[in-house]
PDB file of C-alpha atoms in Angstrom:
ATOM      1  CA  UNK A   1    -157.960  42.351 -86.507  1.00 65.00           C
ATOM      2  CA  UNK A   2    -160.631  45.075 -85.019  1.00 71.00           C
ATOM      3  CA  UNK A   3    -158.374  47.670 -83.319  1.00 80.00           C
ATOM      4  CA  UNK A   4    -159.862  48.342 -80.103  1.00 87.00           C
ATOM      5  CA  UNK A   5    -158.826  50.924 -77.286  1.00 91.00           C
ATOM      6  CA  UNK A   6    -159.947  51.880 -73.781  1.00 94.00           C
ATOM      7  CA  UNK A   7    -158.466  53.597 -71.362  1.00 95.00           C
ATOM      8  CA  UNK A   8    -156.530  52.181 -69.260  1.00 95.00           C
ATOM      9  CA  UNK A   9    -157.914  52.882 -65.671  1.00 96.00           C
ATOM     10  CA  UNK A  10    -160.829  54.985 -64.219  1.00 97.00           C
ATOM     11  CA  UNK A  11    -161.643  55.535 -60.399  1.00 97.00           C
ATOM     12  CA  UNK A  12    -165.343  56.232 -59.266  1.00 97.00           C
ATOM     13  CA  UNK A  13    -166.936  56.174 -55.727  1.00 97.00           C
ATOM     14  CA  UNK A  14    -169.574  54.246 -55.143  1.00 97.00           C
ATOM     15  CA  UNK A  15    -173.136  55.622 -56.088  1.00 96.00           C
ATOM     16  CA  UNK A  16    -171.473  57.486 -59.390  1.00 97.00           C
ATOM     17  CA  UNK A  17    -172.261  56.631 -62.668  1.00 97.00           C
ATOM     18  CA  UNK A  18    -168.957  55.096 -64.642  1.00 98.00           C
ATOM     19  CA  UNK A  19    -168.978  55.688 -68.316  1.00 98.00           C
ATOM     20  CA  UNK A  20    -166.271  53.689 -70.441  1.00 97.00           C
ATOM     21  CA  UNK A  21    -165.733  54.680 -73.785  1.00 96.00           C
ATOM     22  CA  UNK A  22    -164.445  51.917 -76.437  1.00 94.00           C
ATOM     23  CA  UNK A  23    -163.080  53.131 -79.845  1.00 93.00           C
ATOM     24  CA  UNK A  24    -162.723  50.642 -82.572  1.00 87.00           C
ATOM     25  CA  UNK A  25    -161.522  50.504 -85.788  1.00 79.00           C
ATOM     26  CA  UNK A  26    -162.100  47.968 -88.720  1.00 76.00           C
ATOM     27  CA  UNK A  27    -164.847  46.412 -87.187  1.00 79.00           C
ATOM     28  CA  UNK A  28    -167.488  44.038 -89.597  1.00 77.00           C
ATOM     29  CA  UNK A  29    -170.503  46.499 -90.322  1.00 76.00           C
ATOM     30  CA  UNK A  30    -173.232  43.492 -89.526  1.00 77.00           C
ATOM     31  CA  UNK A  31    -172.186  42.277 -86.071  1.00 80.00           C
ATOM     32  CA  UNK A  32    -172.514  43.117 -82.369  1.00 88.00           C
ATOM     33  CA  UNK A  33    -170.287  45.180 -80.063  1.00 90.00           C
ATOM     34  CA  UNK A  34    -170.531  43.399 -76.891  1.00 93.00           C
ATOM     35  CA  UNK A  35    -168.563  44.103 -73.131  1.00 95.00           C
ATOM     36  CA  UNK A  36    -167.727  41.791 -70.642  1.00 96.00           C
ATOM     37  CA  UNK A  37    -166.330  42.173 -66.900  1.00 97.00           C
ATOM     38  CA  UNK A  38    -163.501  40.330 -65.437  1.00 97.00           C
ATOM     39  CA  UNK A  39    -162.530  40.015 -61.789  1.00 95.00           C
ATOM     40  CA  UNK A  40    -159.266  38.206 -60.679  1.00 91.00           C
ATOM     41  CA  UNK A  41    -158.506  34.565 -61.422  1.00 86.00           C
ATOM     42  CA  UNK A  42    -162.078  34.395 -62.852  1.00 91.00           C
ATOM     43  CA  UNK A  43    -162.947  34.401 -66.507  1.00 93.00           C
ATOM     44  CA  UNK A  44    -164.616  37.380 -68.588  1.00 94.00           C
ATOM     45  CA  UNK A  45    -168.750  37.585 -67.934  1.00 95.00           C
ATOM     46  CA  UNK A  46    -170.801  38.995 -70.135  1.00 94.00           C
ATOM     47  CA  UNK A  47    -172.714  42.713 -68.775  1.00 96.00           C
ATOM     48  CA  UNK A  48    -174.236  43.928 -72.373  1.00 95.00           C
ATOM     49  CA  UNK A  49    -174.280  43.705 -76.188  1.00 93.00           C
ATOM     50  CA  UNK A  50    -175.641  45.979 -78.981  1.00 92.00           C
ATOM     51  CA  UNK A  51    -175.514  46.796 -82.590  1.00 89.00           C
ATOM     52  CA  UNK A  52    -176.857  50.648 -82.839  1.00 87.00           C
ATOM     53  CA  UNK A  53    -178.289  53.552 -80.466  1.00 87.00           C
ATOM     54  CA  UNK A  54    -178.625  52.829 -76.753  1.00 94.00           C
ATOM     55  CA  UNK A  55    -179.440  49.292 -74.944  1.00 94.00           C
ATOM     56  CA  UNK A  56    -179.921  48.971 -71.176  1.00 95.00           C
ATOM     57  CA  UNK A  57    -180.194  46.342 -69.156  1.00 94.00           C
ATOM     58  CA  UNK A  58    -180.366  45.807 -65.398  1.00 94.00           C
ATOM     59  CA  UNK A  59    -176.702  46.231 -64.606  1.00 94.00           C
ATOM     60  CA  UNK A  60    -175.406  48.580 -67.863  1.00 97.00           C
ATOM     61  CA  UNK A  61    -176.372  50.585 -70.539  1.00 97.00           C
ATOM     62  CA  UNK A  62    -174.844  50.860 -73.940  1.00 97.00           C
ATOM     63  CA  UNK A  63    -174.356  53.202 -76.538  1.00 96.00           C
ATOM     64  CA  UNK A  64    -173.083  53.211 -80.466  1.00 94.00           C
ATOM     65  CA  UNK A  65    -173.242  56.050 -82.481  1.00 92.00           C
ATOM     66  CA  UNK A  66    -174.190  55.698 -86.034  1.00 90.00           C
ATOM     67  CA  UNK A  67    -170.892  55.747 -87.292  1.00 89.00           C
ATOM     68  CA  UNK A  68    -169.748  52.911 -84.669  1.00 89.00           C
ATOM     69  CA  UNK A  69    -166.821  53.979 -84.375  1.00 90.00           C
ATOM     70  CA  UNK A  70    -166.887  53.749 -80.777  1.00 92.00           C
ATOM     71  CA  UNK A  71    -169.064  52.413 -77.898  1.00 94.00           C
ATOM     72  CA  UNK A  72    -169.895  53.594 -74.557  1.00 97.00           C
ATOM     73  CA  UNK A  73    -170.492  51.115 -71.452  1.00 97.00           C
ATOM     74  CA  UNK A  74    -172.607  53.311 -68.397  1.00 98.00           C
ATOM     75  CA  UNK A  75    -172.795  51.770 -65.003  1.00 97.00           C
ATOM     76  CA  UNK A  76    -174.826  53.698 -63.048  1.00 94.00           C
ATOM     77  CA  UNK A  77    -174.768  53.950 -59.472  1.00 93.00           C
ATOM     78  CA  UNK A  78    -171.010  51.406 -58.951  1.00 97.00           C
ATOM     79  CA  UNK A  79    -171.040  49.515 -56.005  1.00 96.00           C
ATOM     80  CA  UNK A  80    -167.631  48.530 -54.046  1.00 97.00           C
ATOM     81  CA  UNK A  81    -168.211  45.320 -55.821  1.00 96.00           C
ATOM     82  CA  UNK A  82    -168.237  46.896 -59.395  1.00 97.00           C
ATOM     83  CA  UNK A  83    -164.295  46.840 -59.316  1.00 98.00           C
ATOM     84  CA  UNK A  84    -162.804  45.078 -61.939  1.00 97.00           C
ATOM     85  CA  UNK A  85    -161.513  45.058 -65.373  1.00 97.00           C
ATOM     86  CA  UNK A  86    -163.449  45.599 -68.285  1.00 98.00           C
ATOM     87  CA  UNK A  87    -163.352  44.946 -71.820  1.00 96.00           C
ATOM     88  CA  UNK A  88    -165.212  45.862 -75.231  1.00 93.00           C
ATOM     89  CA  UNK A  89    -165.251  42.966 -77.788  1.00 91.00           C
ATOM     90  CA  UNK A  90    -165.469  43.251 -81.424  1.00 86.00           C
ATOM     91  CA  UNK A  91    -165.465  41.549 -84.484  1.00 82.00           C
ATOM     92  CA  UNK A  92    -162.972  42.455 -87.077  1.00 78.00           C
ATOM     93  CA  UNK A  93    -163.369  43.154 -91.053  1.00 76.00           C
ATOM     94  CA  UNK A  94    -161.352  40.207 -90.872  1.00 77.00           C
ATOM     95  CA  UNK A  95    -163.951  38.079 -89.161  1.00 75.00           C
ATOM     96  CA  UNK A  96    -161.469  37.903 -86.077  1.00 79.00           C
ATOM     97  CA  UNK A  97    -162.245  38.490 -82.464  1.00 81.00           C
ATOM     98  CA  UNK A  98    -160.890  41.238 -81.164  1.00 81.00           C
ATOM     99  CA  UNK A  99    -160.415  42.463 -77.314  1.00 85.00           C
ATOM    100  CA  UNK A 100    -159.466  45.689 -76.178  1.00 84.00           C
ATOM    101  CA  UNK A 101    -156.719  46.028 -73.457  1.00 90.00           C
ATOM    102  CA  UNK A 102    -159.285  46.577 -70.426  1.00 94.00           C
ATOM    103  CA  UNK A 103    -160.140  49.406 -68.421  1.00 97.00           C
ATOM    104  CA  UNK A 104    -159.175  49.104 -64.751  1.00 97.00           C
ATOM    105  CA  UNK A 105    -162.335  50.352 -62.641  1.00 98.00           C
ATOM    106  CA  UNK A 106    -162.118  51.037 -59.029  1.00 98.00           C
ATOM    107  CA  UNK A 107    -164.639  51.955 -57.011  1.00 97.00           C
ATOM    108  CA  UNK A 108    -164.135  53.637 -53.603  1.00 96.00           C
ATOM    109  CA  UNK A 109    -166.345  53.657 -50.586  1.00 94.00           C
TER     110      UNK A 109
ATOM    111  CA  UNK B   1    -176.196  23.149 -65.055  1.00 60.00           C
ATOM    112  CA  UNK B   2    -172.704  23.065 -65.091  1.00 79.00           C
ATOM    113  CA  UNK B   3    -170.936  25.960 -66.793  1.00 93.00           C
ATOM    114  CA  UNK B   4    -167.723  25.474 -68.844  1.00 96.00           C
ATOM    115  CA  UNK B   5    -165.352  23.905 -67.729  1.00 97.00           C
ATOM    116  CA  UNK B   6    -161.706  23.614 -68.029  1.00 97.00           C
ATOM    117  CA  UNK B   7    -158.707  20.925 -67.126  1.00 97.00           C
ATOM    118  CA  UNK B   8    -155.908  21.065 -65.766  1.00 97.00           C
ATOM    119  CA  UNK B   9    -156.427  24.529 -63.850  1.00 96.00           C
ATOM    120  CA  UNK B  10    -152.810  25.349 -63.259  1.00 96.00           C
ATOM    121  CA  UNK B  11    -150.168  23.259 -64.543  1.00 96.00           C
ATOM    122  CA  UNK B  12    -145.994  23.766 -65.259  1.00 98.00           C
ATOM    123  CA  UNK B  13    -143.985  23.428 -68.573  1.00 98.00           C
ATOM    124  CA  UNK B  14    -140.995  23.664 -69.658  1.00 97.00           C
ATOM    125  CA  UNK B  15    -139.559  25.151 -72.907  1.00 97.00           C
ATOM    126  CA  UNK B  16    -139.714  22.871 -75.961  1.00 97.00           C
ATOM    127  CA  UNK B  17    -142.665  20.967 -74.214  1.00 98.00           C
ATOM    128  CA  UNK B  18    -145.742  20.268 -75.771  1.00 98.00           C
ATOM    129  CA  UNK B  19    -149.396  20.858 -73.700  1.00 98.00           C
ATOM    130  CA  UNK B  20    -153.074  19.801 -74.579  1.00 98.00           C
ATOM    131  CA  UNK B  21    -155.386  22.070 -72.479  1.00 98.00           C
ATOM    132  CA  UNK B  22    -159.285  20.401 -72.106  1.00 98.00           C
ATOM    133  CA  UNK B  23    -162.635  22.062 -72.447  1.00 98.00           C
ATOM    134  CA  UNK B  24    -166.779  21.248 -72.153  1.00 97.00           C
ATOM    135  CA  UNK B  25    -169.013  23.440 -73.233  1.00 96.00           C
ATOM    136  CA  UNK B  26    -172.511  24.340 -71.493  1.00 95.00           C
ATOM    137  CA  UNK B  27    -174.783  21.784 -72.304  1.00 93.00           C
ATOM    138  CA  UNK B  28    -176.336  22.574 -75.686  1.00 91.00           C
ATOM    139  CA  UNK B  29    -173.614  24.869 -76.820  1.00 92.00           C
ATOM    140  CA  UNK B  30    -172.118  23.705 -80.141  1.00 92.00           C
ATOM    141  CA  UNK B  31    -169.202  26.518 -80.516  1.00 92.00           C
ATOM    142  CA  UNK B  32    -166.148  26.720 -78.732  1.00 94.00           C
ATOM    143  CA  UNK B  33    -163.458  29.301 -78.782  1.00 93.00           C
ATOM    144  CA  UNK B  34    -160.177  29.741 -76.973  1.00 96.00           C
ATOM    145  CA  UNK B  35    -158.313  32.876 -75.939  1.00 95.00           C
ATOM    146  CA  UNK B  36    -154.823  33.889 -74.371  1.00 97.00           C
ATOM    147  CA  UNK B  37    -154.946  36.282 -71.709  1.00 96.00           C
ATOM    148  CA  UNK B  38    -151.096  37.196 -70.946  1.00 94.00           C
ATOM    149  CA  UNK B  39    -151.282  38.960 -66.924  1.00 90.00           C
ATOM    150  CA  UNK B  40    -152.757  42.598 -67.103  1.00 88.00           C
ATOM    151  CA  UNK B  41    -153.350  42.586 -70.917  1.00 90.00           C
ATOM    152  CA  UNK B  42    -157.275  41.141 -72.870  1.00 91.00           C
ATOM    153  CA  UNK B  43    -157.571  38.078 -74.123  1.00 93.00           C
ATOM    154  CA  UNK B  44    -156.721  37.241 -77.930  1.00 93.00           C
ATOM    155  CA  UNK B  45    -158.233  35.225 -79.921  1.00 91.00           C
ATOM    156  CA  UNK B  46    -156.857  32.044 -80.183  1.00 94.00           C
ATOM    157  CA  UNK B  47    -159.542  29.187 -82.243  1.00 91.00           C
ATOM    158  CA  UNK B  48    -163.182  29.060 -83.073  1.00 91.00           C
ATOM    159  CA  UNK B  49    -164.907  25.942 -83.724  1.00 92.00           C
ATOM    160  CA  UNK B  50    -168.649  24.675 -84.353  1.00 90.00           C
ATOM    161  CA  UNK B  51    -169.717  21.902 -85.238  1.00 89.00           C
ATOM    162  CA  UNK B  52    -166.496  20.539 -85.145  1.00 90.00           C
ATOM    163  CA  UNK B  53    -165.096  23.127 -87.881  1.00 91.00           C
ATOM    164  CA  UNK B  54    -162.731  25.806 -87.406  1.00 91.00           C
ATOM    165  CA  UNK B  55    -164.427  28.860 -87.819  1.00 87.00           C
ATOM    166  CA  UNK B  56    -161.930  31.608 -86.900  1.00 86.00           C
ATOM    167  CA  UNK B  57    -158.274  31.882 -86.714  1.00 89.00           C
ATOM    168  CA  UNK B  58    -156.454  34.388 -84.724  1.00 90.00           C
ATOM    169  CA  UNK B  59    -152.942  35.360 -85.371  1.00 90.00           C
ATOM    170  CA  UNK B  60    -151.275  32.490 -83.334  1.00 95.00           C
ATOM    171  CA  UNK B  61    -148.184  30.466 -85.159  1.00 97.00           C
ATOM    172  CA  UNK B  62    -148.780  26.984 -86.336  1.00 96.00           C
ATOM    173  CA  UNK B  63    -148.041  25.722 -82.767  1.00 98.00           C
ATOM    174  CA  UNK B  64    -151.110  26.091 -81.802  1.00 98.00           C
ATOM    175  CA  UNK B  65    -153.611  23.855 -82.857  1.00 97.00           C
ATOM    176  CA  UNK B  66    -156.981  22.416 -81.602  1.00 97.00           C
ATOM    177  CA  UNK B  67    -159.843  20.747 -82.412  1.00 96.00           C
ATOM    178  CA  UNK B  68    -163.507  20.013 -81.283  1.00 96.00           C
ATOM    179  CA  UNK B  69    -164.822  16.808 -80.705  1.00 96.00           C
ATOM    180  CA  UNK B  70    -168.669  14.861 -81.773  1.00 95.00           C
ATOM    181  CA  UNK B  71    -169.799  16.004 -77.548  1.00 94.00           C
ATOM    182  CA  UNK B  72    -168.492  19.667 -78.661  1.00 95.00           C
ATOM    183  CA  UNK B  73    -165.611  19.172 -75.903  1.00 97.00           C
ATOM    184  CA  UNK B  74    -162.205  20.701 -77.043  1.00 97.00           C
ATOM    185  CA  UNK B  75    -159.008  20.464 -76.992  1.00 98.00           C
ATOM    186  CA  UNK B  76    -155.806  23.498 -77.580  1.00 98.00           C
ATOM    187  CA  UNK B  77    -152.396  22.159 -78.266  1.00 98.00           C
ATOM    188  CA  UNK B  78    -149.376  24.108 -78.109  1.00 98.00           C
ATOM    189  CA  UNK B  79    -146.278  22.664 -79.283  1.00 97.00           C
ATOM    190  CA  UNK B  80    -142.457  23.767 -78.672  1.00 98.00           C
ATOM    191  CA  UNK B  81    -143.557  25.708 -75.508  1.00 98.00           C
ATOM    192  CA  UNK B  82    -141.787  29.366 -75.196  1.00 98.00           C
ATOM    193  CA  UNK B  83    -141.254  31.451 -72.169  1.00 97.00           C
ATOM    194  CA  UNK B  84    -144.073  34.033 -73.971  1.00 96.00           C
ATOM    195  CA  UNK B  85    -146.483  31.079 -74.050  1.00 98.00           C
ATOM    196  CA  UNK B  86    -147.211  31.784 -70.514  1.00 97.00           C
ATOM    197  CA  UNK B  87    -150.734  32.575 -69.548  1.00 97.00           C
ATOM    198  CA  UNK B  88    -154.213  32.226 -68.623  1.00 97.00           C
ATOM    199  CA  UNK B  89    -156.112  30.242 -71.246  1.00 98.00           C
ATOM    200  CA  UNK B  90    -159.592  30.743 -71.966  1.00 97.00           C
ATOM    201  CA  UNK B  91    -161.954  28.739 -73.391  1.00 97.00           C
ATOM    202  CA  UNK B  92    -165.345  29.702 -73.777  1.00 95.00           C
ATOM    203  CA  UNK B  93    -169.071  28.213 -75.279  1.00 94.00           C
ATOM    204  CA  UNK B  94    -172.071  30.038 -77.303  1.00 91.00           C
ATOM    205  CA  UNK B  95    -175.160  28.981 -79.209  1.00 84.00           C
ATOM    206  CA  UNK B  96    -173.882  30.893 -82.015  1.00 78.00           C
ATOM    207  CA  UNK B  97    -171.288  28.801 -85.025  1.00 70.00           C
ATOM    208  CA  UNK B  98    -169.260  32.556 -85.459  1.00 66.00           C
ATOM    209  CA  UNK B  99    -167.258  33.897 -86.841  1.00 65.00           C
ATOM    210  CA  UNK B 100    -169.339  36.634 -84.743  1.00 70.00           C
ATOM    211  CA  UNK B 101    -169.475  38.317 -81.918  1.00 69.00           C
ATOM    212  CA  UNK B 102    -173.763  37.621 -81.905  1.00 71.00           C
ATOM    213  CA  UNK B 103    -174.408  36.483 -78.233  1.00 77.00           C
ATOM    214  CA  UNK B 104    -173.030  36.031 -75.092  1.00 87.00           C
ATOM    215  CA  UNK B 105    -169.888  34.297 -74.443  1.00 90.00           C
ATOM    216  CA  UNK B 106    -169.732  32.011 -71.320  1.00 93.00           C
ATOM    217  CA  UNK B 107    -166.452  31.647 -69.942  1.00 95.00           C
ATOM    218  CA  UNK B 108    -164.251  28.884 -68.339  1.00 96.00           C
ATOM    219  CA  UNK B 109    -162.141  29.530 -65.230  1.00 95.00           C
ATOM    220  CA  UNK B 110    -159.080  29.363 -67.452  1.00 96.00           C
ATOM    221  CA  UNK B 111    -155.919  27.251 -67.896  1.00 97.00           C
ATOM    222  CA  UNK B 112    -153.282  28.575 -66.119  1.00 97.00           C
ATOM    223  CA  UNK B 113    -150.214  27.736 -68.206  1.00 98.00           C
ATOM    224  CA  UNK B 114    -146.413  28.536 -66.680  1.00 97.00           C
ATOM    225  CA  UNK B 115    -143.733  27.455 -69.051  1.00 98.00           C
ATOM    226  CA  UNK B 116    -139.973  27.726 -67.307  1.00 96.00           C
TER     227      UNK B 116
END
């Protein structure tokens, strides 16, 4: 299995940019790193998914370094409603799915 | 359109009990995959299936088992329940037939499994 790991918990106010950093280990060279968001008693939604260099979207940006060894989720300006739990998701050498443990974000007003 | 969607939402085992935990895919989506999300930890890989094939195994014991059926429904069965078999279970549809981590993955509500 792909060893991810996050940390475990990062507090922001609202209007700050919120930068998550994902490192992962044995991950297949040809396939996506992707990040999903998770609030209470809901399941995972996807915010953002990318192979290389820097993707944005309208809620996140994403970055991978060559060596993709790691992976960086930026939320820029968090919102009260930007609280939750999320997680990087990779694909292992073994062709497995892997989660990482979830970083806690909470935003304060 | 309907999103995925699981059955039974909550239900109660107890140890040495068998369960069979239901899933429908989005309309048009022909892979399913399950997960185990134990409280305050990710989910883990559980199953993936297109087409009806298993695609990807996680590190589960032989207990758990599951297939897909001709409509791309699903079904997870877990046999001999344990107290550690507790949890949210996740089931979730893509375009893609895996094993890969290509695409977004639409999530269910979960399955939320107590086993006393």
């Amino acid at each position: 299995l792909a060893k991810t790991t996050q940390p475990i918990s990062m507090d922001s106010y609202e209007g700050q940019e919120v930068n998550i950093t994902c490192s992962h280990n044995n991950i297949a060279t040809n396939d996506y790193i992707t990040w999903y968001q998770q609030f209470p008693s809901q399941g995972p939604r996807f915010i953002i998914q990318g192979y290389k260099t820097k993707v944005t979207n309208e809620v996140a940006s994403l970055f991978i370094p060559a060596d993709r060894k790691s992976s960086t989720l930026s939320l820029p300006r968090v919102s009260l409603s930007d609280t939750a739990v999320y997680y990087c998701l990779a694909l292992g050498v073994d062709y497995k799915l892997s989660f990482g443990a979830g970083t806690t974000v909470t935003v304060r007003a | 359109d309907a999103g995925v969607t699981q059955s039974p939402t909550h239900l109660i085992k107890t140890r040495g009990q068998h369960v069979t935990l239901r899933c429908s895919p989005i309309s048009g989506h022909k892979s399913v995959s399950w997960y185990q999300q134990v409280l305050g930890q990710g989910p883990q890989f559980i199953f993936q299936y297109y087409e009806k094939e298993e695609r990807g195994r996680g590190n589960f014991p032989d207990r758990f088992s599951a297939r897909q059926f001709p409509n791309y429904s699903s079904e997870l069965n877990v046999n001999a329940l344990l107290l550690g078999d507790s949890a949210l279970y996740l089931c979730a549809s893509s375009f893609f037939q895996g094993p890969s981590n290509t695409g977004e993955l639409f999530f269910g509500e979960g399955s939320r499994l107590t086993v006393l």
